CSV table of C-alpha atoms and ligand atoms in Angstrom, one decimal:
chain,number,residue,atom,x,y,z
A,1,MET,CA,0.6,-13.3,-8.2
A,2,TYR,CA,2.2,-10.8,-10.5
A,3,LYS,CA,5.7,-11.0,-11.2
A,4,PHE,CA,6.8,-7.4,-10.3
A,5,GLU,CA,9.4,-5.6,-12.3
A,6,LYS,CA,9.8,-2.1,-11.0
A,7,ALA,CA,8.7,0.1,-8.1
A,8,VAL,CA,8.2,3.8,-7.7
A,9,VAL,CA,9.0,5.3,-4.4
A,10,ARG,CA,9.6,8.9,-3.1
A,11,THR,CA,12.3,10.0,-0.7
A,12,PRO,CA,10.8,11.2,2.4
A,13,ALA,CA,10.8,15.2,2.7
A,14,ASP,CA,12.2,17.2,5.4
A,15,SER,CA,8.5,18.3,6.4
A,16,PHE,CA,7.8,14.5,6.8
A,17,ALA,CA,6.9,14.9,10.4
A,18,GLU,CA,3.9,17.3,9.6
A,19,GLY,CA,2.1,14.8,8.1
A,20,ILE,CA,-1.2,13.5,9.3
A,21,THR,CA,-1.1,11.6,12.3
A,22,PRO,CA,-2.9,11.2,15.9
A,23,GLY,CA,0.8,11.0,17.0
A,24,LEU,CA,0.1,7.7,19.2
A,25,PHE,CA,4.1,6.6,18.5
A,26,GLY,CA,5.6,9.9,19.1
A,27,LYS,CA,7.3,12.4,16.8
A,28,ALA,CA,9.0,11.0,13.6
A,29,ASP,CA,12.6,11.9,12.8
A,30,PRO,CA,12.9,12.9,9.2
A,31,GLU,CA,16.6,12.0,9.1
A,32,LEU,CA,16.0,8.6,10.4
A,33,ALA,CA,13.0,8.1,8.0
A,34,LYS,CA,15.6,8.8,5.1
A,35,ILE,CA,17.8,6.1,6.4
A,36,GLN,CA,15.1,3.5,6.6
A,37,HIS,CA,13.7,4.5,3.2
A,38,LYS,CA,17.1,3.7,1.7
A,39,LYS,CA,16.9,0.3,3.4
A,40,TYR,CA,13.5,-0.2,2.1
A,41,ILE,CA,14.8,0.5,-1.3
A,42,GLN,CA,17.7,-2.1,-0.9
A,43,ALA,CA,15.0,-4.8,0.2
A,44,LEU,CA,12.9,-4.1,-3.0
A,45,ARG,CA,16.1,-4.3,-5.2
A,46,GLN,CA,17.1,-7.5,-3.3
A,47,CYS,CA,13.7,-9.0,-4.7
A,48,GLY,CA,14.7,-8.1,-8.1
A,49,LEU,CA,12.9,-4.8,-8.8
A,50,GLU,CA,14.2,-1.8,-10.7
A,51,VAL,CA,13.5,0.9,-8.2
A,52,ILE,CA,12.5,4.6,-9.5
A,53,VAL,CA,13.3,7.0,-6.7
A,54,LEU,CA,11.5,10.4,-7.0
A,55,GLU,CA,12.8,13.4,-5.4
A,56,PRO,CA,11.3,14.6,-2.0
A,57,ASP,CA,8.4,16.9,-2.1
A,58,ASN,CA,8.4,19.0,0.8
A,59,ASP,CA,5.1,20.7,-0.1
A,60,PHE,CA,3.5,17.5,0.8
A,61,PRO,CA,4.7,15.6,4.1
A,62,ASP,CA,3.0,12.5,3.3
A,63,SER,CA,4.1,12.2,-0.2
A,64,CYS,CA,6.4,9.4,0.4
A,65,PHE,CA,3.4,7.2,1.0
A,66,VAL,CA,3.1,6.8,-2.9
A,67,GLU,CA,0.6,4.0,-2.8
A,68,ASP,CA,-2.3,6.3,-2.1
A,69,PRO,CA,-2.5,8.6,-5.2
A,70,VAL,CA,-2.3,5.7,-7.6
A,71,ILE,CA,-3.5,2.1,-8.1
A,72,VAL,CA,-1.2,0.2,-10.5
A,73,THR,CA,-2.2,-2.9,-12.4
A,74,ASP,CA,-0.8,-4.7,-15.5
A,75,ARG,CA,-3.6,-3.1,-17.6
A,76,VAL,CA,-4.2,0.4,-16.3
A,77,ALA,CA,-3.1,3.1,-13.5
A,78,ILE,CA,-5.9,4.6,-11.7
A,79,LEU,CA,-5.4,8.1,-10.3
A,80,THR,CA,-7.1,8.2,-6.8
A,81,ASN,CA,-9.0,11.0,-5.2
A,82,PHE,CA,-7.9,11.8,-1.8
A,83,HIS,CA,-10.2,12.5,1.1
A,84,ALA,CA,-7.5,13.9,3.0
A,85,PRO,CA,-7.3,17.7,2.1
A,86,THR,CA,-3.6,18.0,2.6
A,87,ARG,CA,-2.7,15.2,0.3
A,88,LYS,CA,-5.1,15.9,-2.8
A,89,GLY,CA,-2.2,17.7,-4.5
A,90,GLU,CA,-0.1,14.5,-4.5
A,91,VAL,CA,-1.9,13.1,-7.5
A,92,ASP,CA,-0.7,15.7,-9.9
A,93,ARG,CA,2.9,15.6,-8.5
A,94,ILE,CA,3.1,11.8,-9.2
A,95,LEU,CA,1.3,11.9,-12.5
A,96,PRO,CA,4.6,12.4,-14.8
A,97,VAL,CA,6.2,9.1,-13.7
A,98,ILE,CA,2.8,7.4,-14.1
A,99,LYS,CA,2.4,8.8,-17.6
A,100,ASP,CA,6.0,7.7,-18.4
A,101,ILE,CA,5.1,4.0,-17.5
A,102,TYR,CA,1.5,3.9,-18.7
A,103,GLY,CA,1.3,6.4,-21.4
A,104,SER,CA,-2.6,7.2,-22.1
A,105,HIS,CA,-3.6,3.9,-20.0
A,106,ILE,CA,-4.7,6.1,-17.1
A,107,GLU,CA,-8.2,6.4,-15.5
A,108,ARG,CA,-9.1,8.7,-12.6
A,109,ILE,CA,-11.5,8.8,-9.7
A,110,GLU,CA,-13.4,12.1,-9.8
A,111,GLY,CA,-15.8,14.5,-8.2
A,112,THR,CA,-17.3,13.6,-4.8
A,113,GLY,CA,-15.9,10.1,-5.2
A,114,THR,CA,-13.0,9.4,-2.8
A,115,VAL,CA,-10.3,6.6,-2.9
A,116,GLU,CA,-7.0,6.1,-1.3
A,117,GLY,CA,-4.6,3.6,-2.6
A,118,GLY,CA,-4.2,2.2,1.0
A,119,ASP,CA,-7.9,0.8,0.8
A,120,ILE,CA,-7.3,-1.2,-2.4
A,121,CYS,CA,-6.1,-4.6,-2.1
A,122,GLN,CA,-5.5,-6.9,-5.1
A,123,VAL,CA,-5.8,-10.6,-5.1
A,124,GLU,CA,-4.9,-11.9,-8.5
A,125,ASN,CA,-7.7,-10.6,-10.8
A,126,HIS,CA,-10.1,-9.5,-7.9
A,127,PHE,CA,-9.7,-6.3,-5.8
A,128,PHE,CA,-11.1,-5.8,-2.3
A,129,ILE,CA,-12.2,-2.1,-2.0
A,130,GLY,CA,-12.1,-0.8,1.5
A,131,LEU,CA,-14.7,1.6,2.6
A,132,SER,CA,-13.0,3.6,5.4
A,133,GLN,CA,-12.7,7.1,6.8
A,134,ARG,CA,-10.9,7.9,3.6
A,135,THR,CA,-12.8,5.9,0.7
A,136,ASN,CA,-16.3,6.5,0.2
A,137,GLU,CA,-19.2,4.6,-1.5
A,138,GLU,CA,-19.1,6.8,-4.6
A,139,GLY,CA,-15.4,6.3,-5.0
A,140,ALA,CA,-15.8,2.7,-4.5
A,141,CYS,CA,-18.5,2.8,-7.2
A,142,GLN,CA,-16.3,4.4,-9.7
A,143,LEU,CA,-13.3,2.2,-9.1
A,144,ALA,CA,-15.4,-0.9,-9.3
A,145,ALA,CA,-16.6,0.4,-12.8
A,146,ILE,CA,-13.2,1.1,-14.0
A,147,LEU,CA,-11.8,-2.3,-13.0
A,148,LYS,CA,-14.7,-3.9,-14.6
A,149,LYS,CA,-13.7,-2.3,-18.0
A,150,TYR,CA,-10.4,-3.7,-17.5
A,151,GLY,CA,-11.6,-7.2,-17.0
A,152,PHE,CA,-11.0,-7.4,-13.0
A,153,THR,CA,-13.7,-8.1,-10.4
A,154,SER,CA,-14.1,-6.5,-7.1
A,155,SER,CA,-15.9,-6.5,-3.8
A,156,ILE,CA,-16.3,-4.2,-0.8
A,157,ILE,CA,-15.2,-4.7,2.6
A,158,SER,CA,-16.0,-2.0,5.3
A,159,ILE,CA,-13.8,-1.3,8.0
A,160,ARG,CA,-15.8,1.8,9.3
A,161,ALA,CA,-16.6,0.0,12.3
A,162,LEU,CA,-12.9,-0.1,13.2
A,163,PRO,CA,-12.0,3.6,13.6
A,164,GLU,CA,-8.5,3.0,14.7
A,165,ILE,CA,-7.7,1.3,11.3
A,166,LEU,CA,-6.8,4.0,8.8
A,167,HIS,CA,-6.9,2.1,5.3
A,168,LEU,CA,-7.9,-1.5,4.5
A,169,LYS,CA,-4.4,-2.7,4.2
A,170,THR,CA,-3.5,-1.4,7.5
A,171,CYS,CA,-5.0,-4.5,8.8
A,172,MET,CA,-4.7,-7.2,6.0
A,173,SER,CA,-2.2,-8.1,3.3
A,174,TYR,CA,-2.2,-10.5,0.7
A,175,ILE,CA,1.0,-12.4,0.5
A,176,GLY,CA,0.2,-15.0,-2.4
A,177,GLU,CA,-0.5,-18.9,-2.0
A,178,ASN,CA,-4.0,-18.0,-1.1
A,179,THR,CA,-3.0,-16.5,2.2
A,180,PHE,CA,-3.6,-13.4,4.1
A,181,ILE,CA,-1.7,-11.8,7.1
A,182,LEU,CA,-4.2,-10.0,9.1
A,183,GLN,CA,-5.3,-8.7,12.4
A,184,LYS,CA,-8.0,-10.4,14.4
A,185,ALA,CA,-10.4,-7.5,14.2
A,186,ILE,CA,-10.9,-8.5,10.4
A,187,LEU,CA,-10.6,-12.3,10.9
A,188,LYS,CA,-14.3,-13.0,10.6
A,189,GLU,CA,-15.0,-10.9,7.5
A,190,SER,CA,-16.8,-13.1,5.0
A,191,GLU,CA,-15.0,-12.1,1.9
A,192,LEU,CA,-11.9,-13.5,3.4
A,193,ALA,CA,-13.5,-16.8,4.3
A,194,PRO,CA,-12.0,-18.7,1.3
A,195,PHE,CA,-8.4,-17.9,2.3
A,196,LYS,CA,-5.6,-19.2,4.7
A,197,LYS,CA,-4.8,-16.8,7.4
A,198,ILE,CA,-1.8,-15.9,9.4
A,199,VAL,CA,-3.2,-13.9,12.3
A,200,VAL,CA,-0.7,-11.2,13.8
A,201,PRO,CA,-0.6,-11.2,17.8
A,202,ASP,CA,-2.6,-8.1,19.3
A,203,ASN,CA,0.9,-6.3,20.1
A,204,GLU,CA,2.0,-6.8,16.5
A,205,GLY,CA,-1.0,-5.2,14.5
A,206,TYR,CA,1.4,-3.0,12.6
A,207,ALA,CA,3.0,-6.2,10.9
A,208,SER,CA,-0.3,-6.9,9.2
A,209,ASN,CA,0.6,-4.5,6.7
A,210,CYS,CA,3.5,-5.9,4.5
A,211,ILE,CA,4.2,-6.8,1.0
A,212,ARG,CA,4.9,-9.9,-1.3
A,213,VAL,CA,7.4,-9.1,-3.9
A,214,ASN,CA,8.2,-12.0,-6.0
A,215,ASP,CA,9.6,-14.9,-4.1
A,216,THR,CA,9.7,-12.7,-0.8
A,217,VAL,CA,7.4,-11.4,1.9
A,218,ILE,CA,8.9,-7.9,3.1
A,219,LEU,CA,7.9,-7.5,6.8
A,220,PRO,CA,8.7,-4.7,9.3
A,221,GLU,CA,11.7,-5.4,11.6
A,222,GLY,CA,11.1,-6.4,15.1
A,223,PHE,CA,7.8,-8.2,14.6
A,224,ASP,CA,9.3,-11.3,15.7
A,225,GLU,CA,6.0,-13.5,16.2
A,226,THR,CA,4.5,-12.6,12.8
A,227,ILE,CA,7.9,-13.2,11.2
A,228,LYS,CA,8.0,-16.6,12.8
A,229,GLN,CA,4.6,-17.6,11.7
A,230,THR,CA,5.3,-16.5,8.2
A,231,ARG,CA,8.5,-18.5,7.9
A,232,ALA,CA,6.7,-21.3,9.4
A,233,ALA,CA,3.9,-21.1,6.7
A,234,GLY,CA,6.7,-21.6,4.2
A,235,PHE,CA,7.4,-18.1,2.9
A,236,ASN,CA,10.7,-16.3,2.5
A,237,VAL,CA,10.8,-13.2,4.8
A,238,LEU,CA,12.9,-10.0,4.7
A,239,GLU,CA,12.9,-7.8,7.6
A,240,THR,CA,13.1,-3.7,7.1
A,241,PRO,CA,13.1,-1.0,9.8
A,242,MET,CA,10.0,1.1,9.6
A,243,SER,CA,9.8,2.7,13.1
A,244,GLU,CA,9.6,6.3,11.7
A,245,PHE,CA,6.9,5.4,9.0
A,246,MET,CA,4.9,3.7,11.9
A,247,LYS,CA,4.8,7.1,13.6
A,248,GLN,CA,3.2,8.8,10.8
A,249,ASP,CA,0.6,5.9,10.2
A,250,GLY,CA,2.2,4.5,7.1
A,251,GLY,CA,3.0,0.9,6.7
A,252,LEU,CA,5.2,-1.1,4.2
A,253,SER,CA,2.9,-1.2,1.3
A,254,CYS,CA,2.3,2.5,1.5
A,255,LEU,CA,6.1,3.3,0.6
A,256,SER,CA,6.0,1.9,-3.1
A,257,LEU,CA,4.1,1.3,-6.3
A,258,ARG,CA,4.9,-2.0,-7.3
A,259,ILE,CA,4.5,-2.5,-10.9
A,260,PRO,CA,4.2,-5.8,-13.1
A,261,LYS,CA,5.1,-6.6,-16.5
A,262,LEU,CA,2.6,-4.4,-18.4
A,263,ASN,CA,-0.2,-5.9,-20.9
A,264,LEU,CA,-1.4,-2.6,-22.1
B,1,LIG,C1,-2.1,9.7,6.2
B,1,LIG,O1,-2.7,9.8,7.3
B,1,LIG,O2,-2.6,9.9,5.1
B,1,LIG,C2,-0.5,9.4,6.1
B,1,LIG,N1,0.2,9.9,7.3
B,1,LIG,C3,-0.4,7.8,6.2
B,1,LIG,C4,-0.7,7.3,4.9
B,1,LIG,C5,-0.3,5.8,4.9
B,1,LIG,N2,-0.8,5.2,3.6
B,1,LIG,C6,-1.4,4.0,3.7
B,1,LIG,O3,-1.8,3.3,4.5
B,1,LIG,N3,-1.6,3.4,2.4
């Protein structure tokens, strides 16, 4: 797995609770989200990352979910093209910091192709591209061509039969050592056959979105069975509170762009 050096995050806006959500878990509290966000930054720093914290952007309530507008790798950054109309402007708002880091090594998904970063799951030099309510075939095709140009392989996993799952990484996360943490709903996916799997219990589905950062897996606080199983599988685990982000349908991975040492 990549050794990560930096992360980019954006502080939740005062408008945070106006973001897109079916509202299944109640109304989010932007002040508590800001406190939880600070703890998230702390967790990233504990894993050895330099964290670049962007100013809140009140025009875009979902803009703290910085993983969606950009896909970052060691060779290129790829600007996505949102399906969600209220989020389209987030790409231009995050562009300056991406230019600072990647210079001219930036590509873009365009036209009728839509891709959101939450649908993209990197496993070493391979990318699983999720076809979802947000990422379409044309976007997946454009992304696969860009990845190929930079020496990566890719394949498709469709989650269209699972309408309750927003993005591919909502239900599966790669945590290194050939291992996924995932929900039962995706367990039989043939693309995942070669991997070891930690299956979250039905009442801990939210914990299937988590991140491996250097030597540690960061999991949402309170998902005890998943945390226990992950530790039992030999991983170091850090927990961080995520209740307010869960109310807005965002997981742990969505809150940061994790950037490895670059090979541009
Ligand atoms: C949205 O619906 O776009 C936001 N409320 C949540 C986005 C979460 N991002 C992610 O899963 N990568």
